[in-house]
Coordinates of C-alpha atoms in Angstrom, one line a residue:
Chain A
M161 CA -3.4 30.4 -21.4
T162 CA -0.3 30.4 -23.6
P163 CA 1.4 33.6 -24.7
L164 CA 3.0 31.7 -27.7
T165 CA 1.7 32.0 -31.3
F166 CA 0.6 28.8 -33.0
P167 CA 3.9 28.5 -35.0
Q168 CA 5.9 29.0 -31.8
Q169 CA 3.9 26.2 -30.1
A170 CA 4.5 23.9 -33.1
I171 CA 8.3 24.6 -32.8
V172 CA 8.3 23.8 -29.1
I173 CA 6.5 20.5 -29.7
L174 CA 8.8 19.6 -32.6
L175 CA 11.9 20.4 -30.6
C176 CA 10.7 18.2 -27.8
A177 CA 10.1 15.4 -30.4
A178 CA 13.6 15.9 -31.8
A179 CA 15.1 15.7 -28.3
T180 CA 13.3 12.5 -27.8
M181 CA 14.0 10.8 -31.1
L182 CA 17.7 11.8 -31.2
P183 CA 18.7 9.6 -28.2
R184 CA 16.3 6.9 -29.3
F185 CA 17.7 6.6 -32.8
L186 CA 21.3 7.5 -32.3
P187 CA 22.7 4.1 -31.3
F188 CA 20.9 2.4 -34.2
A189 CA 22.2 5.1 -36.6
V190 CA 25.8 4.8 -35.5
F191 CA 25.9 1.0 -35.3
S192 CA 23.9 0.2 -38.4
G193 CA 23.5 -3.3 -39.8
K194 CA 26.1 -3.1 -42.6
R195 CA 29.3 -2.8 -40.6
K196 CA 30.0 -5.2 -37.8
T197 CA 29.2 -3.9 -34.4
P198 CA 32.4 -3.4 -32.3
R199 CA 32.8 -6.1 -29.6
I200 CA 32.8 -3.6 -26.8
V201 CA 29.4 -2.3 -27.9
R202 CA 28.1 -5.9 -28.2
Y203 CA 29.3 -6.5 -24.7
L204 CA 27.6 -3.3 -23.4
G205 CA 24.4 -4.3 -25.2
A206 CA 24.4 -7.7 -23.3
A207 CA 25.5 -6.3 -19.9
L208 CA 23.3 -3.1 -19.8
P209 CA 19.8 -4.7 -19.3
G210 CA 20.9 -6.3 -16.0
A211 CA 22.0 -2.9 -14.8
I212 CA 19.4 -0.6 -16.4
L213 CA 16.3 -2.5 -15.1
P214 CA 17.2 -2.0 -11.4
A215 CA 18.0 1.7 -12.2
Q216 CA 14.5 2.0 -13.8
C217 CA 12.9 0.6 -10.6
Q218 CA 14.5 3.4 -8.6
L219 CA 13.4 6.0 -11.2
A220 CA 9.9 4.6 -11.0
F221 CA 9.9 5.1 -7.2
R222 CA 11.2 8.6 -7.5
Q223 CA 9.3 10.0 -10.5
P224 CA 5.8 8.6 -10.7
R225 CA 4.7 10.9 -13.6
R226 CA 6.3 9.4 -16.7
A227 CA 5.9 7.3 -19.8
Chain B
M291 CA -7.7 -22.1 -45.9
P292 CA -4.0 -21.3 -45.3
Q293 CA -2.3 -23.8 -43.0
S294 CA -0.5 -21.3 -40.8
K295 CA -1.8 -18.0 -39.6
H296 CA 0.2 -14.7 -40.2
P297 CA 2.9 -14.5 -37.5
A298 CA 1.4 -11.2 -36.3
W299 CA -1.7 -12.7 -34.7
P300 CA -0.1 -15.3 -32.3
A301 CA 2.4 -12.6 -31.4
L302 CA -0.5 -10.2 -30.4
K303 CA -2.0 -12.9 -28.2
A304 CA 1.4 -13.5 -26.5
A305 CA 2.2 -9.7 -26.2
F306 CA -1.1 -8.4 -24.8
P307 CA -0.9 -10.0 -21.3
H308 CA 2.5 -8.3 -20.8
T309 CA 0.9 -4.9 -21.4
I310 CA -1.9 -5.2 -18.9
P311 CA -0.1 -3.3 -16.1
I312 CA 0.6 -0.5 -18.7
L313 CA -3.1 -0.5 -19.7
A314 CA -3.9 0.3 -16.0
G315 CA -1.0 2.6 -15.4
F316 CA -1.1 4.6 -18.7
G317 CA -4.9 4.6 -18.5
F318 CA -4.9 6.6 -15.3
L319 CA -1.7 8.6 -16.1
G320 CA -3.0 9.5 -19.6
L321 CA -6.2 10.7 -18.1
T322 CA -4.2 12.8 -15.7
Y323 CA -2.1 14.2 -18.5
G324 CA -5.2 15.0 -20.7
I325 CA -6.9 16.8 -17.8
Y326 CA -3.7 18.7 -17.1
V327 CA -3.5 19.8 -20.8
R328 CA -7.1 21.0 -20.7
V329 CA -6.7 22.8 -17.3
Q330 CA -3.7 24.7 -18.8
G331 CA -6.1 26.0 -21.5
F332 CA -5.4 23.7 -24.5
S333 CA -7.8 21.6 -26.5
F334 CA -7.7 17.8 -26.2
W335 CA -5.9 17.7 -29.6
Y336 CA -2.8 18.9 -27.8
A337 CA -3.0 15.9 -25.4
M338 CA -3.5 13.5 -28.2
L339 CA -1.0 14.8 -30.7
T340 CA 1.8 15.3 -28.2
G341 CA 1.4 11.6 -27.4
V342 CA 2.0 10.8 -31.1
I343 CA 4.6 13.4 -31.9
I344 CA 6.7 13.3 -28.7
F345 CA 5.6 10.1 -26.9
G346 CA 7.5 10.5 -23.7
G347 CA 5.3 11.0 -20.6
S348 CA 7.5 13.1 -18.3
L349 CA 8.7 15.3 -21.1
Q350 CA 5.1 15.8 -22.3
F351 CA 4.1 17.3 -19.0
V352 CA 7.1 19.6 -19.2
A353 CA 6.3 20.5 -22.8
I354 CA 2.8 21.8 -21.7
D355 CA 4.6 24.0 -19.1
M356 CA 6.9 25.2 -21.9
L357 CA 3.9 26.1 -24.0
C358 CA 2.7 28.3 -21.1
A359 CA 6.1 30.0 -20.7
L360 CA 8.1 32.4 -22.9
F361 CA 9.4 31.2 -26.3
A362 CA 13.0 30.0 -25.8
P363 CA 13.8 27.3 -28.4
L364 CA 17.4 26.5 -27.4
Q365 CA 16.5 26.2 -23.8
T366 CA 13.5 24.1 -24.7
F367 CA 15.7 21.7 -26.7
L368 CA 18.4 21.3 -24.1
A369 CA 16.0 20.8 -21.3
A370 CA 14.2 18.2 -23.3
L371 CA 17.4 16.5 -24.2
L372 CA 18.4 16.2 -20.6
I373 CA 15.1 14.5 -19.7
Q374 CA 15.4 12.1 -22.6
A375 CA 19.1 11.3 -22.7
R376 CA 18.6 7.9 -20.9
H377 CA 17.1 6.5 -24.1
L378 CA 20.7 6.3 -25.5
F379 CA 21.2 3.4 -23.2
Y380 CA 18.0 1.8 -24.1
G381 CA 19.1 1.8 -27.7
L382 CA 22.4 0.3 -26.9
A383 CA 20.7 -2.5 -25.0
M384 CA 18.3 -3.2 -27.9
L385 CA 20.7 -3.0 -30.8
D386 CA 20.7 -6.8 -31.2
K387 CA 17.1 -7.5 -30.1
F388 CA 15.7 -5.2 -32.8
R389 CA 17.8 -6.8 -35.5
G390 CA 15.7 -8.7 -38.0
A391 CA 12.5 -6.8 -37.2
G392 CA 12.4 -5.5 -40.7
R393 CA 10.4 -2.3 -41.3
K394 CA 8.9 -2.6 -37.9
K395 CA 12.2 -1.6 -36.5
L396 CA 11.7 2.1 -37.2
Y397 CA 8.5 2.0 -35.2
L398 CA 10.1 0.1 -32.4
I399 CA 12.8 2.7 -32.0
Y400 CA 10.4 5.7 -32.3
A401 CA 8.0 4.2 -29.7
M402 CA 10.7 3.0 -27.2
C403 CA 9.3 4.5 -24.0
D404 CA 10.6 3.3 -20.6
E405 CA 7.8 0.8 -20.2
S406 CA 8.0 -0.7 -23.7
F407 CA 11.8 -0.9 -23.4
S408 CA 11.5 -2.7 -20.1
I409 CA 9.0 -5.3 -21.3
N410 CA 10.7 -5.9 -24.6
C411 CA 14.2 -6.1 -23.0
A412 CA 13.3 -8.6 -20.4
A413 CA 10.4 -10.6 -21.8
T414 CA 10.9 -14.3 -22.4
I415 CA 9.2 -14.7 -25.8
P416 CA 7.6 -18.1 -26.2
Q417 CA 9.0 -20.5 -28.8
G418 CA 7.3 -20.1 -32.2
I419 CA 6.3 -16.5 -31.6
D420 CA 7.8 -13.9 -34.0
R421 CA 10.1 -11.7 -31.9
G422 CA 9.7 -8.6 -34.1
W423 CA 5.9 -8.8 -34.1
F424 CA 5.8 -9.4 -30.3
M425 CA 7.8 -6.3 -29.6
F426 CA 5.8 -4.3 -32.2
W427 CA 2.6 -5.2 -30.4
V428 CA 3.9 -4.4 -27.0
S429 CA 5.0 -0.9 -28.2
L430 CA 1.9 -0.3 -30.3
L431 CA -0.5 -1.3 -27.5
N432 CA 1.3 0.8 -24.9
Q433 CA 1.3 3.9 -27.1
N434 CA -2.4 3.4 -27.8
Y435 CA -3.2 3.2 -24.1
W436 CA -1.3 6.4 -23.6
V437 CA -2.8 8.4 -26.5
I438 CA -6.4 7.2 -26.0
A439 CA -6.3 7.9 -22.3
S440 CA -4.7 11.3 -22.9
A441 CA -7.4 12.2 -25.4
L442 CA -10.2 11.1 -23.0
G443 CA -8.7 13.1 -20.2
G444 CA -8.5 16.1 -22.6
I445 CA -12.1 15.7 -23.7
L446 CA -13.5 15.1 -20.1
G447 CA -11.2 17.9 -18.9
G448 CA -12.6 19.8 -16.0
M449 CA -15.9 17.8 -16.0
I450 CA -14.5 15.2 -13.8
T451 CA -12.2 15.3 -10.8
F452 CA -10.8 12.2 -9.3
N453 CA -7.8 11.3 -7.3
T454 CA -5.4 9.1 -9.3
E455 CA -2.7 9.3 -6.6
G456 CA -1.2 5.9 -6.1
L457 CA -2.7 4.3 -9.2
D458 CA 0.5 4.6 -11.2
F459 CA 2.1 2.4 -8.6
V460 CA 0.9 -0.5 -10.7
M461 CA 3.8 0.4 -13.1
T462 CA 6.3 0.8 -10.4
A463 CA 5.4 -2.7 -9.3
M464 CA 5.8 -3.9 -12.9
F465 CA 9.3 -2.5 -13.1
V466 CA 10.2 -4.4 -9.9
V467 CA 8.8 -7.6 -11.2
I468 CA 10.6 -7.3 -14.5
F469 CA 13.9 -6.6 -12.7
L470 CA 13.4 -9.6 -10.4
E471 CA 12.7 -11.8 -13.5
Q472 CA 15.9 -10.4 -15.1
C473 CA 17.9 -11.3 -12.0
L474 CA 16.8 -14.9 -12.3
K475 CA 18.0 -14.9 -15.9
E476 CA 21.4 -13.2 -15.2
K477 CA 24.3 -15.6 -14.9
Q478 CA 26.3 -13.3 -12.7
P479 CA 25.2 -10.9 -9.9
I480 CA 27.6 -8.0 -10.8
T481 CA 25.4 -6.1 -13.3
P482 CA 22.3 -6.1 -11.1
L483 CA 24.4 -4.9 -8.2
I484 CA 25.8 -2.1 -10.3
G485 CA 22.3 -1.2 -11.3
L486 CA 21.2 -1.0 -7.7
A487 CA 24.2 0.6 -6.1
V488 CA 25.0 3.4 -8.6
P489 CA 21.6 5.0 -8.9
A490 CA 21.2 4.7 -5.1
L491 CA 24.5 6.6 -4.7
G492 CA 23.3 9.1 -7.3
L493 CA 20.1 9.7 -5.4
V494 CA 22.1 10.6 -2.3
L495 CA 24.6 12.8 -4.1
F496 CA 22.4 14.5 -6.7
G497 CA 18.8 14.2 -5.4
P498 CA 15.8 12.7 -7.2
D499 CA 15.6 15.3 -10.0
Q500 CA 19.2 15.2 -11.1
F501 CA 20.5 11.6 -10.4
L502 CA 19.6 9.8 -13.5
I503 CA 22.2 11.0 -16.0
P504 CA 25.2 10.8 -13.5
A505 CA 23.9 7.3 -12.6
M506 CA 23.7 6.2 -16.2
I507 CA 27.3 7.5 -16.8
G508 CA 28.4 5.7 -13.6
I509 CA 26.8 2.5 -14.7
L510 CA 28.5 2.7 -18.1
A511 CA 31.9 3.4 -16.6
L512 CA 31.6 0.5 -14.1
L513 CA 30.4 -1.9 -16.8
L514 CA 33.5 -0.9 -18.9
A515 CA 35.9 -1.1 -16.0
L516 CA 34.6 -4.5 -14.8
R517 CA 34.2 -6.0 -18.3
R518 CA 36.6 -8.9 -17.6
P519 CA 35.1 -10.1 -14.3
I520 CA 31.6 -9.7 -15.6
Q521 CA 32.3 -11.8 -18.7
K522 CA 34.2 -14.4 -16.7
A523 CA 31.4 -14.7 -14.2
G524 CA 28.9 -15.0 -17.0
E525 CA 30.8 -17.8 -18.6
K526 CA 31.3 -19.8 -15.5
S527 CA 27.7 -20.8 -14.8

């Protein structure tokens, strides 16, 4: 069983949530709708899926426990 | 009677079949997670709520280990960030696709796990189906499979033992299918080749636990360096 107090447990879980949401939200926060997205970023957005999806396959073969 | 249905319902019908491999995969993986949480001495609420608050499978397993270790907030945050940094690239790839999703966009970003990203990134959405609602349902269904299965595993806990080894292969197979579909859509072979070669090299150099971040950086660097040939090859066909 855990040696942590309940507030300490809550902090650990919230820190894990923050570490998940930071990389998920950051690109959208930086390149928000108002300003025009730089062309290099638009290029990356179009080119990345073709390269990320095979990378994900290899990750899936290596680390089965994930979501 | 209104002439046309709300766009959400046809989108749900179109989205559900795409999530069936996840229903199977998250079903068993969620059960495993819930049982793990229970065996470590926590109530099923921990299994369920971490699926809502964190929603990232591999980190959730690690988070339970962190709850059983000594309290080290900074270490916890940095370790978690290393596990989740890959989502930066998912966001970059979805910048355009999430545009126009309205208020649903916030949920789409929050719930962008590997599986939902992969489906939403590559799916060919039928004509007449609302793109935002389609992606919303994919994400919501997937998260529900995970959270419900985690809760069930937490409730059943030690009562059942069964071997789930190999069952999550259904999701590995889905990733392969999605990748092959994406290859058919790509107008040039360079980006899929980069995505195959760089992580493979990373696996050799860094091993299975450390390869992902160097691989992502390598992919980014190569995409930037080869921008011109990639764009040219894409225009040609």
